[in-house]
Coordinates of N, CA and C in Angstrom, one line a residue:
Q90 N -13.5 -21.9 -85.5 CA -14.0 -20.6 -85.9 C -13.1 -20.0 -86.0
V91 N -12.5 -19.3 -85.5 CA -11.4 -18.6 -85.5 C -10.1 -18.8 -87.1
A92 N -10.2 -21.0 -87.1 CA -9.3 -21.3 -88.0 C -10.0 -21.0 -89.7
K93 N -11.1 -21.5 -89.7 CA -11.8 -21.5 -90.4 C -11.4 -19.9 -91.3
R94 N -11.7 -18.9 -90.0 CA -11.3 -17.3 -90.9 C -10.1 -17.2 -90.8
L95 N -9.3 -17.6 -90.2 CA -8.3 -17.5 -91.0 C -7.5 -17.8 -92.3
R96 N -8.5 -19.0 -92.3 CA -7.6 -20.2 -93.8 C -6.3 -20.2 -93.7
V97 N -5.8 -20.8 -93.1 CA -3.9 -21.3 -92.7 C -3.5 -21.8 -94.1
D98 N -4.0 -22.4 -94.6 CA -4.2 -23.1 -96.1 C -3.5 -21.6 -96.6
D99 N -3.9 -21.0 -96.9 CA -3.9 -19.8 -98.0 C -3.0 -18.3 -97.8
L100 N -2.7 -18.8 -96.5 CA -0.9 -17.9 -95.8 C -0.4 -18.8 -97.1
V101 N 0.3 -17.8 -97.2 CA 1.4 -17.7 -98.6 C 2.9 -17.3 -98.3
E102 N 3.2 -15.8 -97.5 CA 4.0 -15.0 -97.3 C 4.1 -14.3 -96.0
R103 N 5.5 -13.8 -95.7 CA 5.0 -13.0 -94.4 C 5.9 -11.7 -94.6
S104 N 6.0 -10.7 -93.7 CA 6.8 -9.0 -94.0 C 7.8 -10.1 -93.5
D105 N 8.4 -8.4 -93.7 CA 9.4 -8.2 -92.8 C 9.3 -7.9 -91.3
T106 N 10.3 -9.1 -90.5 CA 10.5 -8.0 -89.3 C 10.3 -6.4 -89.1
M107 N 9.2 -6.1 -87.8 CA 9.0 -4.7 -87.1 C 9.4 -4.8 -85.9
L108 N 10.7 -3.6 -85.6 CA 11.3 -3.8 -84.3 C 10.0 -2.6 -83.6
A109 N 9.2 -2.8 -82.5 CA 8.2 -1.8 -82.6 C 9.0 -1.0 -81.1
V110 N 9.1 -0.4 -80.6 CA 10.2 0.1 -79.2 C 9.3 1.8 -78.4
Y111 N 8.2 1.6 -77.6 CA 7.6 2.8 -76.9 C 8.5 3.4 -75.4
P112 N 8.7 4.7 -76.1 CA 9.8 5.1 -74.8 C 8.1 4.9 -74.1
P113 N 9.1 5.4 -72.4 CA 8.6 6.0 -71.2 C 7.9 6.8 -71.4
T114 N 7.2 8.2 -72.8 CA 6.8 9.5 -71.9 C 5.0 9.0 -72.1
G115 N 4.5 8.1 -72.0 CA 3.1 8.0 -72.8 C 3.4 7.7 -74.0
S116 N 3.9 7.1 -74.7 CA 3.7 7.0 -75.9 C 2.9 5.9 -76.2
R117 N 2.1 5.6 -77.4 CA 0.9 5.2 -77.5 C 0.2 4.6 -78.7
F118 N -0.5 4.0 -79.5 CA -1.2 4.2 -80.4 C -2.1 3.9 -80.8
Q119 N -2.8 5.0 -81.0 CA -4.4 4.6 -81.5 C -5.1 3.4 -81.7
A120 N -6.5 3.1 -81.9 CA -6.4 2.1 -81.7 C -7.4 2.4 -83.5
H121 N -7.0 0.9 -83.9 CA -7.4 0.4 -85.6 C -7.2 -0.8 -86.2
V122 N -7.1 -0.9 -86.9 CA -7.3 -2.1 -87.5 C -6.1 -2.6 -88.9
D123 N -5.3 -3.1 -88.2 CA -3.8 -3.8 -89.8 C -4.3 -3.5 -91.2
N124 N -5.2 -3.8 -90.9 CA -5.4 -3.7 -92.8 C -6.9 -3.6 -92.9
T125 N -6.8 -2.2 -93.2 CA -8.1 -2.1 -93.8 C -8.6 -1.5 -95.2
A126 N -6.9 -1.9 -95.6 CA -6.5 -1.9 -97.4 C -6.8 -2.6 -98.1
G127 N -6.7 -4.1 -97.8 CA -6.8 -5.5 -98.4 C -5.8 -5.4 -99.4
D128 N -4.2 -5.1 -98.5 CA -3.5 -5.5 -99.3 C -2.4 -6.7 -98.5
G129 N -3.6 -7.9 -98.2 CA -3.1 -8.4 -98.1 C -3.3 -9.6 -96.6
R130 N -2.5 -8.9 -95.5 CA -2.4 -9.0 -94.4 C -3.6 -9.5 -94.1
R131 N -3.3 -10.6 -93.4 CA -3.9 -12.2 -93.5 C -3.8 -11.7 -90.9
L132 N -2.9 -12.1 -91.0 CA -2.6 -12.5 -90.0 C -1.5 -11.3 -89.3
T133 N -1.6 -11.0 -87.7 CA -0.5 -10.2 -87.3 C 0.3 -10.6 -85.7
M134 N 1.3 -10.8 -85.7 CA 1.5 -12.1 -84.9 C 3.0 -11.0 -84.5
L135 N 3.0 -11.3 -82.7 CA 4.2 -10.5 -82.4 C 4.9 -11.0 -80.8
C136 N 5.5 -10.3 -80.6 CA 6.2 -11.1 -78.6 C 7.5 -10.0 -78.9
Y137 N 6.9 -10.2 -77.3 CA 6.8 -9.0 -76.7 C 8.6 -9.2 -75.2
L138 N 9.3 -8.1 -76.2 CA 11.2 -8.7 -75.3 C 11.5 -7.3 -73.9
N139 N 10.7 -7.4 -73.9 CA 10.4 -6.8 -72.7 C 11.2 -7.9 -71.3
E140 N 12.4 -6.8 -70.3 CA 12.8 -7.4 -69.1 C 12.4 -7.5 -68.1
G141 N 11.9 -7.9 -67.2 CA 11.2 -8.4 -65.8 C 9.8 -8.4 -65.6
A142 N 9.2 -7.9 -64.4 CA 7.8 -7.6 -64.8 C 7.5 -7.2 -64.6
W143 N 6.2 -6.8 -65.5 CA 5.1 -5.6 -66.1 C 4.1 -5.6 -65.3
A144 N 3.7 -4.4 -64.8 CA 2.8 -4.6 -63.9 C 1.8 -3.5 -64.9
E145 N 0.6 -2.8 -64.4 CA -0.6 -2.7 -65.1 C -0.4 -1.3 -65.2
S146 N 0.6 -0.3 -64.2 CA 1.1 0.6 -63.6 C 1.9 0.6 -64.6
D147 N 2.3 -0.1 -66.3 CA 3.9 0.9 -66.3 C 2.8 0.6 -67.5
G148 N 1.6 0.5 -68.3 CA 1.2 1.0 -69.5 C 0.9 0.2 -70.8
G149 N 1.2 0.8 -71.8 CA 1.8 -0.1 -72.8 C 1.2 -1.4 -72.7
A150 N -0.2 -1.8 -72.7 CA -0.8 -2.7 -72.9 C -1.0 -3.4 -74.6
L151 N -1.2 -3.9 -74.5 CA -2.4 -4.4 -76.1 C -3.6 -4.2 -75.8
R152 N -3.8 -3.4 -76.5 CA -6.4 -3.8 -75.9 C -7.0 -4.2 -77.2
L153 N -7.2 -5.3 -77.1 CA -8.0 -5.4 -77.9 C -9.5 -5.5 -78.5
Y154 N -10.2 -5.2 -78.6 CA -11.5 -5.1 -78.8 C -12.2 -6.3 -79.7
P155 N -12.3 -7.6 -79.6 CA -13.4 -8.6 -79.7 C -14.2 -8.4 -81.1
S156 N -15.3 -8.5 -81.3 CA -16.4 -8.0 -81.9 C -18.0 -8.4 -81.0
G157 N -18.3 -8.5 -80.0 CA -19.5 -8.5 -78.9 C -18.7 -8.6 -78.1
F158 N -17.5 -8.1 -77.5 CA -17.0 -8.6 -76.2 C -16.6 -7.1 -75.7
E159 N -16.1 -7.6 -74.6 CA -15.7 -6.5 -73.6 C -14.2 -6.7 -74.2
P160 N -13.4 -4.3 -74.0 CA -11.5 -4.6 -74.7 C -11.2 -5.6 -73.7
V161 N -10.6 -6.0 -74.1 CA -9.3 -7.5 -73.3 C -7.7 -6.8 -73.5
D162 N -7.2 -6.3 -72.2 CA -5.6 -5.9 -72.7 C -5.0 -6.7 -72.0
V163 N -3.4 -6.9 -72.6 CA -3.3 -8.5 -73.2 C -0.9 -7.4 -72.1
L164 N -1.3 -7.4 -71.2 CA 0.4 -6.9 -71.4 C 1.6 -7.4 -71.1
P165 N 2.3 -6.9 -71.8 CA 3.6 -7.1 -72.3 C 4.6 -7.6 -71.6
H166 N 4.2 -8.6 -71.2 CA 5.2 -9.4 -70.2 C 6.4 -10.3 -71.3
G167 N 7.8 -10.4 -70.7 CA 8.6 -10.4 -71.7 C 8.7 -11.9 -72.1
G168 N 8.2 -12.5 -73.6 CA 8.6 -13.6 -73.9 C 7.3 -13.9 -74.0
R169 N 5.9 -13.2 -73.5 CA 4.5 -13.4 -73.9 C 4.4 -13.0 -75.6
A170 N 3.6 -13.6 -76.5 CA 3.3 -14.4 -77.9 C 1.7 -13.8 -77.5
A171 N 1.6 -12.8 -78.9 CA 0.1 -12.5 -79.1 C -0.2 -12.5 -80.8
M172 N -1.8 -13.1 -81.7 CA -1.6 -13.7 -83.0 C -3.3 -13.0 -82.9
F173 N -3.8 -12.4 -83.7 CA -4.9 -11.3 -84.0 C -4.7 -12.2 -85.6
L174 N -6.3 -11.5 -85.8 CA -6.9 -11.4 -87.7 C -6.4 -10.2 -87.9
A175 N -5.3 -10.0 -88.5 CA -4.8 -8.5 -89.1 C -6.3 -7.5 -90.3
D176 N -6.9 -8.4 -90.3 CA -8.0 -7.7 -90.8 C -9.5 -7.7 -90.1
E177 N -9.3 -7.9 -89.0 CA -10.6 -8.2 -88.4 C -10.3 -7.4 -86.9
M178 N -9.5 -7.1 -86.2 CA -9.6 -7.3 -85.1 C -9.0 -5.5 -84.5
R179 N -9.6 -5.3 -84.6 CA -9.5 -3.5 -84.0 C -8.6 -3.6 -82.7
H180 N -7.4 -2.7 -82.3 CA -6.7 -3.5 -81.8 C -6.0 -1.6 -81.0
E181 N -5.0 -1.9 -79.9 CA -4.7 -0.5 -79.3 C -2.9 -0.9 -78.5
V182 N -2.3 0.1 -78.4 CA -1.5 0.6 -77.4 C -1.9 1.7 -76.9
T183 N -1.6 0.8 -75.5 CA -2.2 2.1 -74.7 C -1.2 2.5 -74.0
P184 N -1.2 4.1 -73.6 CA -0.2 5.0 -73.7 C 1.5 3.9 -72.0
A185 N 2.9 4.0 -72.5 CA 3.4 3.4 -72.2 C 4.0 4.7 -71.0
H186 N 4.3 4.0 -69.7 CA 4.9 4.5 -68.9 C 6.4 4.0 -68.3
R187 N 6.7 3.1 -69.4 CA 7.9 2.2 -68.6 C 7.9 1.6 -70.3
T188 N 9.3 1.6 -70.9 CA 9.9 1.3 -72.3 C 9.4 0.2 -72.7
R189 N 8.7 0.1 -73.2 CA 8.1 -1.0 -73.9 C 8.9 -1.2 -76.0
C190 N 9.0 -3.0 -75.8 CA 9.2 -2.9 -76.8 C 8.7 -4.7 -77.4
S191 N 8.6 -4.5 -77.9 CA 8.2 -5.8 -79.4 C 8.0 -6.4 -80.9
V192 N 8.5 -7.4 -81.6 CA 9.2 -7.8 -82.5 C 7.9 -8.9 -83.1
N193 N 7.3 -7.4 -83.6 CA 6.3 -7.9 -85.1 C 6.5 -8.8 -86.7
V194 N 5.2 -9.3 -86.8 CA 5.4 -9.6 -88.6 C 3.9 -10.0 -88.7
W195 N 3.7 -9.6 -89.8 CA 1.9 -10.3 -90.0 C 2.0 -11.3 -91.5
Y196 N 1.4 -12.1 -91.1 CA 1.5 -13.0 -92.3 C 0.5 -13.0 -93.4
Y197 N 1.0 -13.0 -94.7 CA -0.2 -12.4 -96.4 C -0.6 -13.7 -96.6
D198 N -1.7 -13.7 -97.2 CA -2.7 -15.0 -98.0 C -2.7 -14.6 -98.8
R199 N -3.6 -15.3 -99.7 CA -2.8 -15.4 -101.0 C -3.9 -14.6 -102.6

């Protein structure tokens, strides 16, 4: 079902890569949907660059709000990748108490 909504055959290009660094000062990103303006972003992909084990108390989780389900927290373990529909998935970054790094890219449709 997600594959049909994603329309993989319609993905034609990607954005430049963005490096996101959250300092360990409670920095966060409030809940939002990446593409509410209809700018063509269809798929958000990210990979965490953090070293060592990550604990819940470190904060900085990617909190996803899937429609019809409870929120899901994804801890930013180094090497972990995440992807979601850029024009559908509401998400946020919870307050970080340890430096949190990721590389992010968006794929566009036609």
